[in-house]
mmCIF file of C-alpha atoms and ligand atoms in Angstrom:
data_model
loop_
_atom_site.group_PDB
_atom_site.id
_atom_site.type_symbol
_atom_site.label_atom_id
_atom_site.label_comp_id
_atom_site.label_asym_id
_atom_site.label_seq_id
_atom_site.Cartn_x
_atom_site.Cartn_y
_atom_site.Cartn_z
ATOM 1 C CA MET A 21 17.076 13.084 8.180
ATOM 2 C CA TYR A 22 18.860 15.611 10.323
ATOM 3 C CA THR A 23 20.515 18.736 9.057
ATOM 4 C CA ASP A 24 21.241 21.719 11.258
ATOM 5 C CA ASN A 25 18.331 23.879 12.427
ATOM 6 C CA GLN A 26 15.563 21.754 10.951
ATOM 7 C CA ILE A 27 11.954 21.653 12.072
ATOM 8 C CA PHE A 28 10.496 18.171 12.472
ATOM 9 C CA ALA A 29 6.890 16.973 12.562
ATOM 10 C CA ALA A 30 6.560 14.842 15.717
ATOM 11 C CA PRO A 31 5.636 11.186 15.818
ATOM 12 C CA MET A 32 2.075 10.993 17.164
ATOM 13 C CA ALA A 33 0.204 7.719 17.556
ATOM 14 C CA GLY A 34 -3.199 7.866 15.878
ATOM 15 C CA ILE A 35 -2.258 11.077 14.074
ATOM 16 C CA SER A 36 0.972 11.098 12.062
ATOM 17 C CA ASP A 37 -0.137 8.456 9.602
ATOM 18 C CA LYS A 38 0.556 8.722 5.882
ATOM 19 C CA PRO A 39 -2.449 10.991 5.089
ATOM 20 C CA PHE A 40 -1.419 13.417 7.838
ATOM 21 C CA ARG A 41 2.203 13.385 6.713
ATOM 22 C CA GLN A 42 1.001 14.159 3.181
ATOM 23 C CA MET A 43 -0.963 17.144 4.519
ATOM 24 C CA VAL A 44 2.128 18.476 6.297
ATOM 25 C CA ARG A 45 4.092 18.131 3.056
ATOM 26 C CA GLU A 46 1.449 20.094 1.136
ATOM 27 C CA PHE A 47 2.636 23.199 2.939
ATOM 28 C CA ALA A 48 6.250 22.354 3.734
ATOM 29 C CA PRO A 49 7.564 19.744 1.280
ATOM 30 C CA ASN A 50 10.961 19.338 2.914
ATOM 31 C CA VAL A 51 9.955 19.008 6.544
ATOM 32 C CA PRO A 52 11.207 15.736 8.022
ATOM 33 C CA VAL A 53 8.263 13.764 9.366
ATOM 34 C CA VAL A 54 8.215 10.848 11.795
ATOM 35 C CA THR A 55 5.764 7.944 11.720
ATOM 36 C CA GLU A 56 3.538 6.931 14.598
ATOM 37 C CA MET A 57 5.433 4.647 16.942
ATOM 38 C CA ILE A 58 5.514 1.073 15.684
ATOM 39 C CA SER A 59 5.968 -1.972 17.922
ATOM 40 C CA CYS A 60 9.000 -4.042 16.968
ATOM 41 C CA HIS A 61 6.883 -7.129 17.671
ATOM 42 C CA SER A 62 4.149 -6.164 15.230
ATOM 43 C CA LEU A 63 6.729 -5.284 12.579
ATOM 44 C CA VAL A 64 8.733 -8.455 12.912
ATOM 45 C CA GLY A 65 5.511 -10.507 13.110
ATOM 46 C CA ARG A 66 4.394 -8.599 9.984
ATOM 47 C CA HIS A 67 0.954 -8.091 11.450
ATOM 48 C CA LYS A 68 -1.029 -7.293 8.372
ATOM 49 C CA ASN A 69 -3.718 -5.486 10.337
ATOM 50 C CA CYS A 70 -1.128 -2.783 11.062
ATOM 51 C CA LEU A 71 -1.393 -1.465 7.504
ATOM 52 C CA ARG A 72 0.658 1.617 8.273
ATOM 53 C CA ASN A 73 3.644 -0.407 9.433
ATOM 54 C CA PHE A 74 4.261 -1.250 5.810
ATOM 55 C CA ASP A 75 4.041 2.116 4.100
ATOM 56 C CA ASP A 76 6.392 2.824 1.231
ATOM 57 C CA TYR A 77 8.373 5.596 2.901
ATOM 58 C CA ALA A 78 10.700 6.008 -0.067
ATOM 59 C CA THR A 79 7.929 7.537 -2.180
ATOM 60 C CA GLU A 80 7.220 10.078 0.563
ATOM 61 C CA GLY A 81 10.880 10.913 1.139
ATOM 62 C CA ASN A 82 12.608 11.916 4.368
ATOM 63 C CA VAL A 83 10.403 9.892 6.702
ATOM 64 C CA GLY A 84 11.818 8.810 10.037
ATOM 65 C CA ALA A 85 10.279 5.539 11.173
ATOM 66 C CA GLN A 86 9.826 5.271 14.909
ATOM 67 C CA ILE A 87 10.029 1.926 16.694
ATOM 68 C CA PHE A 88 9.529 0.885 20.275
ATOM 69 C CA GLY A 89 10.402 -2.267 22.149
ATOM 70 C CA ALA A 90 12.621 -3.718 24.824
ATOM 71 C CA ARG A 91 14.414 -6.487 22.893
ATOM 72 C CA PRO A 92 17.624 -5.387 21.183
ATOM 73 C CA ASP A 93 17.477 -8.233 18.634
ATOM 74 C CA LEU A 94 13.868 -7.556 17.606
ATOM 75 C CA MET A 95 14.503 -3.814 17.477
ATOM 76 C CA ALA A 96 17.347 -4.452 15.022
ATOM 77 C CA ASP A 97 15.148 -6.721 12.888
ATOM 78 C CA ALA A 98 12.353 -4.147 12.953
ATOM 79 C CA ALA A 99 14.762 -1.402 11.911
ATOM 80 C CA GLN A 100 15.922 -3.480 8.953
ATOM 81 C CA ILE A 101 12.339 -3.977 7.786
ATOM 82 C CA LEU A 102 11.872 -0.200 7.901
ATOM 83 C CA VAL A 103 15.067 0.376 5.947
ATOM 84 C CA ASP A 104 13.677 -1.927 3.257
ATOM 85 C CA ALA A 105 10.459 0.112 3.359
ATOM 86 C CA GLY A 106 12.451 3.229 2.509
ATOM 87 C CA ALA A 107 12.783 4.981 5.887
ATOM 88 C CA ALA A 108 15.320 7.834 5.843
ATOM 89 C CA TRP A 109 16.220 7.243 9.458
ATOM 90 C CA ILE A 110 15.134 5.155 12.443
ATOM 91 C CA ASP A 111 13.928 6.852 15.602
ATOM 92 C CA ILE A 112 13.884 4.847 18.832
ATOM 93 C CA ASN A 113 11.112 5.729 21.266
ATOM 94 C CA MET A 114 12.486 6.175 24.776
ATOM 95 C CA GLY A 115 9.847 8.570 26.033
ATOM 96 C CA CYS A 116 6.376 7.028 25.717
ATOM 97 C CA PRO A 117 4.778 7.117 29.186
ATOM 98 C CA VAL A 118 1.744 4.956 28.363
ATOM 99 C CA PRO A 119 1.697 2.040 30.878
ATOM 100 C CA LYS A 120 1.225 -0.581 28.141
ATOM 101 C CA VAL A 121 4.552 0.547 26.633
ATOM 102 C CA ALA A 122 6.556 1.936 29.556
ATOM 103 C CA THR A 123 5.694 -0.267 32.493
ATOM 104 C CA ARG A 124 4.225 -3.456 31.110
ATOM 105 C CA SER A 125 6.601 -3.855 28.154
ATOM 106 C CA GLY A 126 9.725 -2.238 29.613
ATOM 107 C CA ALA A 127 9.990 -0.073 26.487
ATOM 108 C CA GLY A 128 9.473 3.645 25.741
ATOM 109 C CA ALA A 129 10.007 5.789 28.835
ATOM 110 C CA PHE A 130 11.064 2.755 30.894
ATOM 111 C CA LEU A 131 14.413 2.877 29.105
ATOM 112 C CA MET A 132 15.139 6.139 30.933
ATOM 113 C CA ARG A 133 15.331 3.928 34.036
ATOM 114 C CA ASP A 134 17.584 1.323 32.471
ATOM 115 C CA HIS A 135 20.341 3.059 30.539
ATOM 116 C CA LYS A 136 22.218 -0.227 30.167
ATOM 117 C CA LEU A 137 19.350 -1.779 28.228
ATOM 118 C CA ALA A 138 18.836 1.516 26.371
ATOM 119 C CA GLY A 139 22.485 1.370 25.270
ATOM 120 C CA LYS A 140 22.137 -2.248 24.130
ATOM 121 C CA ILE A 141 19.055 -1.433 22.070
ATOM 122 C CA ILE A 142 20.693 1.580 20.422
ATOM 123 C CA LYS A 143 23.853 -0.396 19.683
ATOM 124 C CA SER A 144 21.881 -3.273 18.227
ATOM 125 C CA VAL A 145 19.914 -0.938 15.936
ATOM 126 C CA THR A 146 22.863 1.227 14.855
ATOM 127 C CA GLY A 147 24.830 -1.958 14.158
ATOM 128 C CA ALA A 148 22.037 -3.363 11.991
ATOM 129 C CA VAL A 149 21.314 -0.427 9.675
ATOM 130 C CA LYS A 150 23.343 2.020 7.613
ATOM 131 C CA ILE A 151 20.873 4.913 7.873
ATOM 132 C CA PRO A 152 21.010 7.331 10.855
ATOM 133 C CA VAL A 153 19.431 6.319 14.140
ATOM 134 C CA SER A 154 17.985 8.895 16.548
ATOM 135 C CA VAL A 155 16.477 8.608 20.017
ATOM 136 C CA LYS A 156 13.436 10.470 21.320
ATOM 137 C CA THR A 157 13.290 10.830 25.066
ATOM 138 C CA ARG A 158 12.218 13.061 27.949
ATOM 139 C CA LEU A 159 13.938 14.906 30.790
ATOM 140 C CA GLY A 160 13.809 11.816 32.994
ATOM 141 C CA TRP A 161 11.486 9.370 34.738
ATOM 142 C CA ASP A 162 10.269 11.925 37.288
ATOM 143 C CA ALA A 163 11.319 15.211 38.879
ATOM 144 C CA ASP A 164 13.856 13.372 41.061
ATOM 145 C CA SER A 165 15.630 11.685 38.181
ATOM 146 C CA MET A 166 16.167 14.192 35.403
ATOM 147 C CA ASP A 167 19.163 12.366 33.958
ATOM 148 C CA TRP A 168 18.527 13.045 30.270
ATOM 149 C CA GLY A 169 22.153 14.190 29.845
ATOM 150 C CA ASP A 170 23.379 10.706 30.829
ATOM 151 C CA LEU A 171 21.045 9.094 28.323
ATOM 152 C CA VAL A 172 22.284 11.444 25.593
ATOM 153 C CA ASN A 173 25.817 10.239 26.313
ATOM 154 C CA VAL A 174 24.685 6.603 26.219
ATOM 155 C CA ALA A 175 22.970 7.295 22.880
ATOM 156 C CA ALA A 176 26.082 8.961 21.441
ATOM 157 C CA ASP A 177 28.413 6.203 22.705
ATOM 158 C CA ASN A 178 26.248 3.617 20.951
ATOM 159 C CA GLY A 179 26.109 5.378 17.621
ATOM 160 C CA ALA A 180 22.941 7.502 17.719
ATOM 161 C CA ALA A 181 23.170 10.533 15.443
ATOM 162 C CA TRP A 182 20.936 12.895 17.441
ATOM 163 C CA VAL A 183 18.456 12.970 20.329
ATOM 164 C CA THR A 184 15.068 14.688 20.496
ATOM 165 C CA LEU A 185 14.325 15.912 24.002
ATOM 166 C CA HIS A 186 10.712 16.405 25.090
ATOM 167 C CA GLY A 187 10.941 18.885 27.959
ATOM 168 C CA ARG A 188 8.798 16.939 30.415
ATOM 169 C CA THR A 189 9.340 13.914 32.628
ATOM 170 C CA ARG A 190 7.548 10.591 32.224
ATOM 171 C CA ALA A 191 5.617 11.422 35.414
ATOM 172 C CA ALA A 192 4.413 14.735 33.958
ATOM 173 C CA GLY A 193 2.904 12.977 30.934
ATOM 174 C CA TYR A 194 1.668 15.790 28.707
ATOM 175 C CA ALA A 195 0.624 18.145 31.508
ATOM 176 C CA GLY A 196 2.202 21.368 32.672
ATOM 177 C CA VAL A 197 4.532 23.598 30.733
ATOM 178 C CA ALA A 198 7.526 22.029 28.956
ATOM 179 C CA VAL A 199 10.931 23.041 30.302
ATOM 180 C CA HIS A 200 13.852 23.291 27.911
ATOM 181 C CA PRO A 201 17.204 23.040 29.674
ATOM 182 C CA GLU A 202 20.135 24.865 28.133
ATOM 183 C CA ILE A 203 22.239 22.595 25.936
ATOM 184 C CA LYS A 204 25.936 22.644 26.706
ATOM 185 C CA ASP A 205 28.714 20.170 25.969
ATOM 186 C CA MET A 206 26.490 17.503 24.439
ATOM 187 C CA PRO A 207 28.249 15.013 22.153
ATOM 188 C CA ILE A 208 25.475 14.948 19.508
ATOM 189 C CA PRO A 209 22.817 17.446 18.343
ATOM 190 C CA ILE A 210 19.730 17.845 20.532
ATOM 191 C CA ILE A 211 16.332 18.685 19.008
ATOM 192 C CA ALA A 212 13.931 20.581 21.268
ATOM 193 C CA ASN A 213 10.354 19.367 21.696
ATOM 194 C CA GLY A 214 7.444 20.388 23.906
ATOM 195 C CA ASP A 215 4.935 23.251 23.543
ATOM 196 C CA LEU A 216 6.678 24.800 20.523
ATOM 197 C CA LYS A 217 4.223 26.657 18.306
ATOM 198 C CA THR A 218 5.819 29.649 16.584
ATOM 199 C CA ARG A 219 8.926 30.933 14.825
ATOM 200 C CA THR A 220 9.771 32.803 18.044
ATOM 201 C CA ASP A 221 9.611 29.545 20.053
ATOM 202 C CA VAL A 222 11.884 27.857 17.540
ATOM 203 C CA ASP A 223 14.373 30.760 17.595
ATOM 204 C CA GLU A 224 14.367 30.644 21.399
ATOM 205 C CA MET A 225 15.414 26.987 21.279
ATOM 206 C CA ARG A 226 18.269 27.903 18.974
ATOM 207 C CA LYS A 227 19.502 30.424 21.541
ATOM 208 C CA LEU A 228 19.401 27.702 24.208
ATOM 209 C CA GLY A 229 21.769 25.574 22.161
ATOM 210 C CA TYR A 230 19.316 23.190 20.468
ATOM 211 C CA SER A 231 20.114 22.103 16.941
ATOM 212 C CA GLY A 232 16.511 22.004 15.760
ATOM 213 C CA ALA A 233 12.900 21.851 16.894
ATOM 214 C CA MET A 234 10.064 19.336 16.761
ATOM 215 C CA ILE A 235 6.403 20.391 16.667
ATOM 216 C CA GLY A 236 3.758 18.092 18.125
ATOM 217 C CA ARG A 237 0.285 19.129 19.259
ATOM 218 C CA ALA A 238 0.498 22.536 17.601
ATOM 219 C CA MET A 239 0.190 20.753 14.231
ATOM 220 C CA LEU A 240 -3.191 19.197 15.097
ATOM 221 C CA GLY A 241 -5.790 20.794 12.858
ATOM 222 C CA ARG A 242 -3.025 23.026 11.493
ATOM 223 C CA PRO A 243 -0.844 20.979 9.141
ATOM 224 C CA TRP A 244 0.205 24.256 7.466
ATOM 225 C CA ILE A 245 2.036 25.337 10.647
ATOM 226 C CA PHE A 246 5.403 24.206 9.259
ATOM 227 C CA GLY A 247 4.997 26.420 6.205
ATOM 228 C CA GLU A 248 4.032 29.270 8.513
ATOM 229 C CA ILE A 249 7.073 28.801 10.770
ATOM 230 C CA LEU A 250 9.368 28.516 7.765
ATOM 231 C CA GLY A 251 7.823 31.741 6.413
ATOM 232 C CA ASN A 252 6.554 30.306 3.096
ATOM 233 C CA VAL A 253 2.858 30.010 3.887
ATOM 234 C CA LYS A 254 0.271 32.331 5.439
ATOM 235 C CA SER A 255 -2.384 30.957 7.763
ATOM 236 C CA PRO A 256 -5.220 29.997 5.341
ATOM 237 C CA GLU A 257 -8.436 32.031 5.645
ATOM 238 C CA ASN A 258 -10.880 29.297 4.735
ATOM 239 C CA ILE A 259 -9.632 25.825 5.464
ATOM 240 C CA GLY A 260 -12.660 23.921 4.122
ATOM 241 C CA ASN A 261 -10.828 22.601 1.072
ATOM 242 C CA ILE A 262 -7.815 21.653 3.193
ATOM 243 C CA VAL A 263 -10.103 19.636 5.477
ATOM 244 C CA LEU A 264 -11.721 17.938 2.462
ATOM 245 C CA LYS A 265 -8.334 17.108 1.003
ATOM 246 C CA HIS A 266 -7.260 15.491 4.285
ATOM 247 C CA LEU A 267 -10.501 13.484 4.410
ATOM 248 C CA ASP A 268 -10.001 12.397 0.823
ATOM 249 C CA LEU A 269 -6.465 11.164 1.603
ATOM 250 C CA MET A 270 -7.803 9.270 4.620
ATOM 251 C CA VAL A 271 -10.505 7.621 2.496
ATOM 252 C CA LYS A 272 -7.964 6.595 -0.146
ATOM 253 C CA TYR A 273 -5.696 5.132 2.525
ATOM 254 C CA TYR A 274 -8.106 3.456 4.947
ATOM 255 C CA GLY A 275 -11.304 3.170 2.900
ATOM 256 C CA ALA A 276 -14.430 5.241 3.715
ATOM 257 C CA HIS A 277 -15.793 2.859 6.339
ATOM 258 C CA ALA A 278 -12.737 3.205 8.589
ATOM 259 C CA ALA A 279 -11.787 6.751 7.616
ATOM 260 C CA VAL A 280 -15.061 8.449 8.581
ATOM 261 C CA PRO A 281 -14.925 7.668 12.327
ATOM 262 C CA MET A 282 -11.140 8.219 12.375
ATOM 263 C CA PHE A 283 -11.571 11.648 10.835
ATOM 264 C CA ARG A 284 -13.861 12.936 13.612
ATOM 265 C CA LYS A 285 -10.917 13.827 15.844
ATOM 266 C CA HIS A 286 -9.278 15.772 13.019
ATOM 267 C CA LEU A 287 -12.562 17.654 12.490
ATOM 268 C CA ALA A 288 -12.566 18.556 16.193
ATOM 269 C CA TRP A 289 -9.059 20.020 15.834
ATOM 270 C CA TYR A 290 -9.761 21.781 12.538
ATOM 271 C CA SER A 291 -12.926 23.368 13.898
ATOM 272 C CA ALA A 292 -11.635 24.306 17.370
ATOM 273 C CA GLY A 293 -12.313 27.942 18.226
ATOM 274 C CA ILE A 294 -14.645 28.577 15.251
ATOM 275 C CA PRO A 295 -18.152 29.865 16.143
ATOM 276 C CA ASN A 296 -20.749 27.042 16.302
ATOM 277 C CA SER A 297 -18.033 24.394 16.224
ATOM 278 C CA ALA A 298 -19.521 22.588 19.243
ATOM 279 C CA ASN A 299 -22.707 21.948 17.251
ATOM 280 C CA PHE A 300 -20.689 20.908 14.225
ATOM 281 C CA ARG A 301 -18.780 18.366 16.313
ATOM 282 C CA ILE A 302 -21.952 16.907 17.792
ATOM 283 C CA LYS A 303 -23.319 16.441 14.257
ATOM 284 C CA VAL A 304 -20.201 14.899 12.714
ATOM 285 C CA ASN A 305 -19.670 12.599 15.680
ATOM 286 C CA ALA A 306 -22.945 10.908 14.788
ATOM 287 C CA ILE A 307 -22.127 10.558 11.082
ATOM 288 C CA ASN A 308 -20.905 7.301 9.560
ATOM 289 C CA ASP A 309 -21.445 8.088 5.920
ATOM 290 C CA ILE A 310 -18.758 9.753 3.831
ATOM 291 C CA SER A 311 -21.139 11.911 1.721
ATOM 292 C CA GLU A 312 -22.899 13.185 4.839
ATOM 293 C CA MET A 313 -19.559 14.043 6.429
ATOM 294 C CA LYS A 314 -18.463 15.921 3.300
ATOM 295 C CA ASP A 315 -21.787 17.807 3.208
ATOM 296 C CA GLU A 316 -21.360 18.898 6.832
ATOM 297 C CA ILE A 317 -17.818 20.082 6.106
ATOM 298 C CA LEU A 318 -18.997 22.031 3.052
ATOM 299 C CA GLN A 319 -21.788 23.628 5.051
ATOM 300 C CA PHE A 320 -19.669 24.448 8.094
ATOM 301 C CA TRP A 321 -16.834 26.068 6.201
ATOM 302 C CA GLY A 322 -19.047 27.390 3.431
ATOM 303 C CA CYS A 323 -16.669 26.167 0.757
ATOM 304 C CA VAL A 324 -17.058 24.541 -2.631
ATOM 305 C CA ALA A 325 -15.653 21.051 -3.027
ATOM 306 C CA ASN A 326 -12.752 21.101 -5.459
ATOM 307 C CA ILE A 327 -11.428 17.598 -4.902
HETATM 308 C C1 FMN B 407 -1.854 11.794 21.036
HETATM 309 C C2 FMN B 407 -0.357 11.756 21.138
HETATM 310 C C3 FMN B 407 0.331 10.726 20.543
HETATM 311 C C4 FMN B 407 1.736 10.672 20.640
HETATM 312 N N1 FMN B 407 2.402 9.641 20.050
HETATM 313 C C5 FMN B 407 3.753 9.587 20.127
HETATM 314 C C6 FMN B 407 4.476 8.558 19.475
HETATM 315 O O1 FMN B 407 3.922 7.681 18.797
HETATM 316 N N2 FMN B 407 5.839 8.571 19.620
HETATM 317 C C7 FMN B 407 6.495 9.531 20.346
HETATM 318 O O2 FMN B 407 7.727 9.504 20.444
HETATM 319 N N3 FMN B 407 5.825 10.526 20.941
HETATM 320 C C8 FMN B 407 4.484 10.587 20.838
HETATM 321 N N4 FMN B 407 3.821 11.627 21.404
HETATM 322 C C9 FMN B 407 4.584 12.735 21.999
HETATM 323 C C10 FMN B 407 4.831 13.835 20.972
HETATM 324 O O3 FMN B 407 5.631 13.369 19.905
HETATM 325 C C11 FMN B 407 5.544 15.039 21.633
HETATM 326 O O4 FMN B 407 6.757 14.594 22.171
HETATM 327 C C12 FMN B 407 4.705 15.649 22.746
HETATM 328 O O5 FMN B 407 3.356 15.822 22.336
HETATM 329 C C13 FMN B 407 5.293 17.003 23.182
HETATM 330 O O6 FMN B 407 5.360 17.901 22.114
HETATM 331 P P1 FMN B 407 4.223 19.052 21.911
HETATM 332 O O7 FMN B 407 4.118 19.785 23.218
HETATM 333 O O8 FMN B 407 4.739 19.866 20.772
HETATM 334 O O9 FMN B 407 2.947 18.329 21.612
HETATM 335 C C14 FMN B 407 2.440 11.685 21.343
HETATM 336 C C15 FMN B 407 1.719 12.728 21.930
HETATM 337 C C16 FMN B 407 0.342 12.774 21.846
HETATM 338 C C17 FMN B 407 -0.396 13.915 22.500
#
């Protein structure tokens, strides 16, 4: 949960699952991590196919569980389920721009357009759980409605403990450069998010008045980045064994059949920028067998399996 000047690992759908969170913790054991966003409907319906909605967060420690939805009652019920699962705090998604979430369900970024409903949802969740509740949002719906400051006040008035601010609008999606407005006179701490990659970036946010920083895409293929920013870990020279460890965690969690295709995207991130990586990606994208995938990893990074 939040303490001053912390660095968070961002919630990322399809990425920040338990194996990825474990990789982050290999290099920075105390970094607070957030789950992928979880639909309040799938949680309350206890959809068993959403295996990762039912992780035991207590054993991991300091995991924020992120929920999305538009119904205050279901959001409260979902939050309670996550408390029982050991979440350290609940994060409410008020920034997801994906049409399925924001326009068709009236959740995620849509709540930047309906602060009244946003307030009701936050109040319902903060009233239902004893652990802290945070909100993750953006600058506004589009360039003409950058009213994030109003939403921060709504969040504070309804009991939220802090807000993470992604420095883009819903309309911008993930494109363009993130803008981080100076933080002045906000009632609760604001965590900066968007394009942050280095210690210098994080220090810059501090100067702007932010109480912490959240790293998203810069952690893809670089789960050690938190250790690097915190100054405890050097960028590893050969990452082959790190990649194998991640694959092994994925296999243990999802089973080999599901893990192998899921791991291809991680291999693309791990190998980005390395000579011959385009060929490597073509090869691994055609592989469905776990031993073949491991062999390709061993060959590409020239490492010896030690897992
Ligand atoms: C593939 C992908 C999945 C994401 N999933 C989520 C999510 O589940 N919940 C959320 O609040 N934000 C999600 N985000 C947004 C990130 O948490 C973060 O706010 C955004 O990427 C900006 O930070 P960055 O520039 O450091 O990546 C996602 C972003 C990407 C690219």
